[in-house]
Structures are given as structure tokens and as C-alpha cells.
PDB file of C-alpha atoms in Angstrom:
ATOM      1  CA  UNK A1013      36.738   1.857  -7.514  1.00 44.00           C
ATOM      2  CA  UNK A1014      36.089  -1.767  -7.584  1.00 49.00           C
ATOM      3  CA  UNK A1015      34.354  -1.690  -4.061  1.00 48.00           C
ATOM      4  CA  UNK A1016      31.986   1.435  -5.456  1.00 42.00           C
ATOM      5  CA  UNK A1017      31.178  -0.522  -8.372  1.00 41.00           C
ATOM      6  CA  UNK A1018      29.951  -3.667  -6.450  1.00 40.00           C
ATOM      7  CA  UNK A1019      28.239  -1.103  -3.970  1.00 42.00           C
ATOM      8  CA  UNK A1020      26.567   0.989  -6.901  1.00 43.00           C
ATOM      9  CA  UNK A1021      25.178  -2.819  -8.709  1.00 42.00           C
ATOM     10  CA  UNK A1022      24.150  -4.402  -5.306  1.00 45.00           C
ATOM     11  CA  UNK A1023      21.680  -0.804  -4.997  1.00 48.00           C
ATOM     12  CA  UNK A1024      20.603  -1.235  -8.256  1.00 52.00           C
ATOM     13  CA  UNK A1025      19.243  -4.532  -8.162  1.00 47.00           C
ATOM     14  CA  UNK A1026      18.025  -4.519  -4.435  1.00 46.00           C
ATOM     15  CA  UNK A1027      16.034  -1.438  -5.033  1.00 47.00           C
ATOM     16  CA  UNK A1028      13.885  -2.394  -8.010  1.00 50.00           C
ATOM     17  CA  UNK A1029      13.312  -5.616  -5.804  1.00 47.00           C
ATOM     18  CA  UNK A1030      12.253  -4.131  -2.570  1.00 48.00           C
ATOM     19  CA  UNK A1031       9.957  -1.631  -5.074  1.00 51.00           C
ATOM     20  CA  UNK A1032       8.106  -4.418  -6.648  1.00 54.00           C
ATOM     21  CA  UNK A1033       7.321  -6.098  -3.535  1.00 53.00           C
ATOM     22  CA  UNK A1034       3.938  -7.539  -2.684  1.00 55.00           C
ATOM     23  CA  UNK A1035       4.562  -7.270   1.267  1.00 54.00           C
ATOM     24  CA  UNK A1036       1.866  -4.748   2.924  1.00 58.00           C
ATOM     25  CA  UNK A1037       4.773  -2.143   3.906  1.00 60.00           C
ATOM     26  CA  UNK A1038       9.050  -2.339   3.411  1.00 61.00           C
ATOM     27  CA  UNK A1039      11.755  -0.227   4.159  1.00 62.00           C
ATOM     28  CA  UNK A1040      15.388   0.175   2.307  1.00 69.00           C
ATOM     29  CA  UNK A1041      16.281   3.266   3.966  1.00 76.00           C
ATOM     30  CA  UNK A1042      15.251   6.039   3.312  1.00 87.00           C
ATOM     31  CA  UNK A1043      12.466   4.446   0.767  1.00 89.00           C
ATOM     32  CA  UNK A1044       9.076   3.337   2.339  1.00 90.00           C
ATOM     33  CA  UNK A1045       6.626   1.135   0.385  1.00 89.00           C
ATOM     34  CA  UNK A1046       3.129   1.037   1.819  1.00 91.00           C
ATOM     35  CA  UNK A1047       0.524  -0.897  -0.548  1.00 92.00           C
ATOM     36  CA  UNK A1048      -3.023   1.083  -0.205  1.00 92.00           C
ATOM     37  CA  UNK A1049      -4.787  -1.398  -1.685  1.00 93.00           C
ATOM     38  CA  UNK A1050      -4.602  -4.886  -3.297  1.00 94.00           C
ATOM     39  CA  UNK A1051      -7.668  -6.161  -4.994  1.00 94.00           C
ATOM     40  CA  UNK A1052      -8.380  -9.161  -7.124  1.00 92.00           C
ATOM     41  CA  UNK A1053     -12.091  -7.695  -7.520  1.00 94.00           C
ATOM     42  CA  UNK A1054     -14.739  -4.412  -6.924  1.00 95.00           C
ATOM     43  CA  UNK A1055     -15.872  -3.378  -3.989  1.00 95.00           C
ATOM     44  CA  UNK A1056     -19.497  -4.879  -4.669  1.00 94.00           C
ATOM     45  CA  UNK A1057     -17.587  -7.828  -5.669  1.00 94.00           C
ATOM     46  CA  UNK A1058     -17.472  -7.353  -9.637  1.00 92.00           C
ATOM     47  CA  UNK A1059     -14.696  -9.518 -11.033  1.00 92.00           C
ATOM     48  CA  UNK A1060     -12.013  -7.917 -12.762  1.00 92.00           C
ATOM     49  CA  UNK A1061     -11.415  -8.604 -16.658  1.00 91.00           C
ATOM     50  CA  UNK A1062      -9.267  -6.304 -19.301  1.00 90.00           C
ATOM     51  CA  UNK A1063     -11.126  -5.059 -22.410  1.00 91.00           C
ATOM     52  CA  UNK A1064      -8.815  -6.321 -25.932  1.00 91.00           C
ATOM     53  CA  UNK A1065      -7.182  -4.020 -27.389  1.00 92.00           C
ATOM     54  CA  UNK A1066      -3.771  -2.078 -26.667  1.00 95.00           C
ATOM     55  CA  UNK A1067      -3.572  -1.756 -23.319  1.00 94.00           C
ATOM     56  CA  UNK A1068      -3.546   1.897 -21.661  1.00 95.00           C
ATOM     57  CA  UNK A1069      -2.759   3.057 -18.415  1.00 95.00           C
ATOM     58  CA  UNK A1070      -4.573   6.081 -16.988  1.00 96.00           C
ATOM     59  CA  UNK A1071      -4.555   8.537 -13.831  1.00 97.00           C
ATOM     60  CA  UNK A1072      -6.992  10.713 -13.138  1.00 96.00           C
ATOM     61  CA  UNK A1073      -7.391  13.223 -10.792  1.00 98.00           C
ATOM     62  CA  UNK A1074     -10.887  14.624 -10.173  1.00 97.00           C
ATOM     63  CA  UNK A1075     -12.173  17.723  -8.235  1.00 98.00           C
ATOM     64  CA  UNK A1076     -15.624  18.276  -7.537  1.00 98.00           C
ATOM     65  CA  UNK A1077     -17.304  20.490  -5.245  1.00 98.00           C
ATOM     66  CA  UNK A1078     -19.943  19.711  -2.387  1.00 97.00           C
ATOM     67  CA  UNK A1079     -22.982  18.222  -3.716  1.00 96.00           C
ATOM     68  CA  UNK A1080     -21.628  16.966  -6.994  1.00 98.00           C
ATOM     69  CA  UNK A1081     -23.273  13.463  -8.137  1.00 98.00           C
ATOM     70  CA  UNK A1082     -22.281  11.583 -11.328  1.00 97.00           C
ATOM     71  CA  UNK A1083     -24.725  10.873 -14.050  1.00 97.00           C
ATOM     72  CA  UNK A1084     -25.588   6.958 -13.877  1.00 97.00           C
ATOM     73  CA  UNK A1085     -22.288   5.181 -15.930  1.00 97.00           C
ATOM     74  CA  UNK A1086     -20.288   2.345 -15.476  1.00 96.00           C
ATOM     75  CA  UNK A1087     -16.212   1.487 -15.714  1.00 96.00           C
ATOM     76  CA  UNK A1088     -15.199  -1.186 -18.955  1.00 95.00           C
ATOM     77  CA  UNK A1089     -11.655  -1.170 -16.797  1.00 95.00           C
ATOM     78  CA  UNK A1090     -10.836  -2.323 -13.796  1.00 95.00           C
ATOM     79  CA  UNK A1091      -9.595   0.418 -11.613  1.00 96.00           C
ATOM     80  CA  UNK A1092      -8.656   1.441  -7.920  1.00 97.00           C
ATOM     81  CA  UNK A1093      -9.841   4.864  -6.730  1.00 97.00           C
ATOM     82  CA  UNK A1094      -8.187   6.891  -3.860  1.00 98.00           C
ATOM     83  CA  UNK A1095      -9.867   9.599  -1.856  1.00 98.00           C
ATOM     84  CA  UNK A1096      -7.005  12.613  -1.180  1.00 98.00           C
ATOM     85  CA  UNK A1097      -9.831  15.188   0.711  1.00 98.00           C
ATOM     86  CA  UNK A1098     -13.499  15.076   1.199  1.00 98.00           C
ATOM     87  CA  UNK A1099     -16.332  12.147   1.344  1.00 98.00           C
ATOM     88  CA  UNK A1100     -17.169  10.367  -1.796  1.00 98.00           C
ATOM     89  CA  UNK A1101     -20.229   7.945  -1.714  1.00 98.00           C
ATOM     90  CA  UNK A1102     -21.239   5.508  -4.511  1.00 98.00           C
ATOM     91  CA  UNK A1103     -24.373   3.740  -5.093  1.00 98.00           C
ATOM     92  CA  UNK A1104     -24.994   0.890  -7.715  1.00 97.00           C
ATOM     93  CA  UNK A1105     -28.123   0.172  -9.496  1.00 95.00           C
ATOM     94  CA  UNK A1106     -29.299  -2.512  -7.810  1.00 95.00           C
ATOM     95  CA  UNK A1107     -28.994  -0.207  -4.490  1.00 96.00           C
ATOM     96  CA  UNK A1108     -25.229  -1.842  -2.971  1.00 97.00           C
ATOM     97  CA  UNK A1109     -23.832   1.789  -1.444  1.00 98.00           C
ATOM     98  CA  UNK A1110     -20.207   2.676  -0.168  1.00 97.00           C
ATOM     99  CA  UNK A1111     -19.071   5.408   1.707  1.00 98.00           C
ATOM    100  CA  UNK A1112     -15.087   6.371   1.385  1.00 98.00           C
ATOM    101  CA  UNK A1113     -13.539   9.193   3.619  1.00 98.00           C
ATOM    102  CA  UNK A1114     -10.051  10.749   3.090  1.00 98.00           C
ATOM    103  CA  UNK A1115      -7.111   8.385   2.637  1.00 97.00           C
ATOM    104  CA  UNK A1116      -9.091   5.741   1.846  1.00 97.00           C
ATOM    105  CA  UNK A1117      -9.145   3.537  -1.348  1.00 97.00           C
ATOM    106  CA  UNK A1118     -11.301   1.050  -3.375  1.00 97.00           C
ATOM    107  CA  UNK A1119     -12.055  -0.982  -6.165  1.00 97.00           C
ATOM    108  CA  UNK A1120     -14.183   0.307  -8.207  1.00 96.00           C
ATOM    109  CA  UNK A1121     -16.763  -1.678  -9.801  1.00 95.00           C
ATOM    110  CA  UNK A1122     -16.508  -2.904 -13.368  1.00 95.00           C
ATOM    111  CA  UNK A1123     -19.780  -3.198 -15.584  1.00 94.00           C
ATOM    112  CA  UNK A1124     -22.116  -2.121 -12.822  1.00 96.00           C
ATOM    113  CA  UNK A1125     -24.189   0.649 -13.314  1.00 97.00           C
ATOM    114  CA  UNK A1126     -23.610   3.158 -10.431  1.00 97.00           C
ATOM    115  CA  UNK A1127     -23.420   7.066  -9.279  1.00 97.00           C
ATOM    116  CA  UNK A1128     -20.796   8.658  -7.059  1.00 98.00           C
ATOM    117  CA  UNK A1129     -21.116  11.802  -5.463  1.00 98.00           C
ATOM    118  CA  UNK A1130     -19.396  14.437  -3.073  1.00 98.00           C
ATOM    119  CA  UNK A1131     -21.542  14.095  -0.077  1.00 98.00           C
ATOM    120  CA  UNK A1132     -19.192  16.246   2.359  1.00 96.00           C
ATOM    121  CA  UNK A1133     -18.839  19.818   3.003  1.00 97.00           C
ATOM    122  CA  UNK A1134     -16.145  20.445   1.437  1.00 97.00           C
ATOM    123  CA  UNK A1135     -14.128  19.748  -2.565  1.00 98.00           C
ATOM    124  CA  UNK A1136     -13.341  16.345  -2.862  1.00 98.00           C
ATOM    125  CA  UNK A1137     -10.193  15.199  -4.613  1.00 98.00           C
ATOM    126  CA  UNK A1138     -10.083  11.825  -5.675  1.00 98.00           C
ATOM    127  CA  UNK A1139      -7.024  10.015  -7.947  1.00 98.00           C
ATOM    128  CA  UNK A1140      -8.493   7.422 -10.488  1.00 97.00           C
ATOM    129  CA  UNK A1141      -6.251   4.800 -11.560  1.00 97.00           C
ATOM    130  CA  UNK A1142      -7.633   2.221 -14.523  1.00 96.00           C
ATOM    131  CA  UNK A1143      -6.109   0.015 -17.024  1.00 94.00           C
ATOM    132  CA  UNK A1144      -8.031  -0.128 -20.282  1.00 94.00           C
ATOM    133  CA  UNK A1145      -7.633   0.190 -23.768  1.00 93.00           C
ATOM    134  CA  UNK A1146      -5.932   2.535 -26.182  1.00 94.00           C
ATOM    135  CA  UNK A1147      -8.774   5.001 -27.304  1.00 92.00           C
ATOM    136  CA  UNK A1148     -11.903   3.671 -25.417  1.00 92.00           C
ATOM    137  CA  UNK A1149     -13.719   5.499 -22.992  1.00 92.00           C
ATOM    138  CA  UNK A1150     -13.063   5.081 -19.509  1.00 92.00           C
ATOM    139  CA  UNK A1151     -16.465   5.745 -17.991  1.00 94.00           C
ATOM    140  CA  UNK A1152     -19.759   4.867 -19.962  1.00 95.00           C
ATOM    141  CA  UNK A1153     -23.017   6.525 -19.582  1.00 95.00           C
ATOM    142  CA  UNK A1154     -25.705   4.614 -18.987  1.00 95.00           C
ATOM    143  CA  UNK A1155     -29.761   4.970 -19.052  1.00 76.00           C
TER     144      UNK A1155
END
């Protein structure tokens, strides 16, 4: 009983350890950790900032069809974006472009004014992860 014990608190603390770490890809059999992306700014080189206010975690998952192309808008929130299926390209105002194919991820950029759209042949399905504030919007319109 004793030995099980030490066994079952050794797993418990390792795990949450290995979980959290910062190292590109680890293994605690049979877990694997692979980080898609780390980013300590945008894509177009934006630097990151939190808006006040109680924080709020979102995921979003977003399907749009071939030829789909967001209205001009722009992210308060820093957030990563991670293309599941399809070809999503993004454009900012002041004409910086990127292209992202399946399994890829990003930054996305944070006060820039920009467009995104489906540019493939097929639906696109692309996870949205931002961290903003309790009750504000996570994508603003713009002129």
C-alpha cells in the first residue's frame, strides 16, 4: 500500500510538470506534448498587450466555405490561430499578407486592421484561441 501510495504521488506531481513544460516536444509515456506555436508577438510583428478588465479565455472554432473573406476588423486580444483543413490568407491594411495551409498556426495580429479569407477549394476549419476580457468583443469592425 505504502509503495502504491509513493507511486500514485510521484505521477501526480511529475505529470502536471512534464504538461507545463516549455520544451518544443516531451514524452512521459504514453503522453506527448508538442508546442504548435510560441509567440511573444503577431505575425506582422504587432506586440502583444491584454485589454483591463476580467480576464476571459476563448476558443473558437470557425467554418467557412470557399471564397469566404472577412469584413475589414481587427483583434483587442492577443490570440494564436490554427488552421485544421483548408487555406486561410490574411491581409492587413497597410498591404503585409500571410498565407497559412493545414496544420499550421499563427499569431494573429492585435490592433491592425486586416481581412482573412478562405482562398482554397475546399471548407476551411480554423480554431481561434484569444485571451481578452469578460464581455468585450473579440473581433472589431473597422471602416
Amino acid at each position: 500500500m505504502r509503495r502504491f501510495l509513493l507511486l500514485a504521488l510521484t505521477a501526480g506531481i511529475s505529470i502536471p510538470i512534464v504538461a507545463c513544460s516549455p520544451n518544443k516536444q516531451t514524452s512521459l509515456e504514453p503522453v506527448e506534448v508538442e508546442t504548435l506555436i510560441s509567440a511573444s508577438e503577431s505575425w506582422n510583428g504587432d506586440s502583444f498587450s491584454y485589454p483591463k478588465g476580467q480576464a476571459e479565455m476563448k476558443l473558437e472554432k470557425i467554418t467557412a466555405q470557399p471564397g469566404f473573406k472577412t469584413p475589414l476588423h481587427l483583434h483587442p486580444q492577443p490570440g494564436i490561430i490554427y488552421v485544421q483543413r483548408g487555406t486561410l490568407y490574411c491581409e492587413t491594411s497597410d498591404g503585409q499578407s500571410l498565407t497559412i495551409l493545414a496544420g499550421e498556426s499563427f499569431a494573429s495580429s492585435q490592433n491592425t486592421t486586416h481581412y482573412c479569407q478562405n482562398i482554397g477549394d475546399e471548407e476551411i476549419v480554423v480554431f481561434s484561441a484569444s485571451a481578452g476580457s469578460k464581455g468585450k468583443k473579440t473581433t472589431v469592425p473597422t471602416e
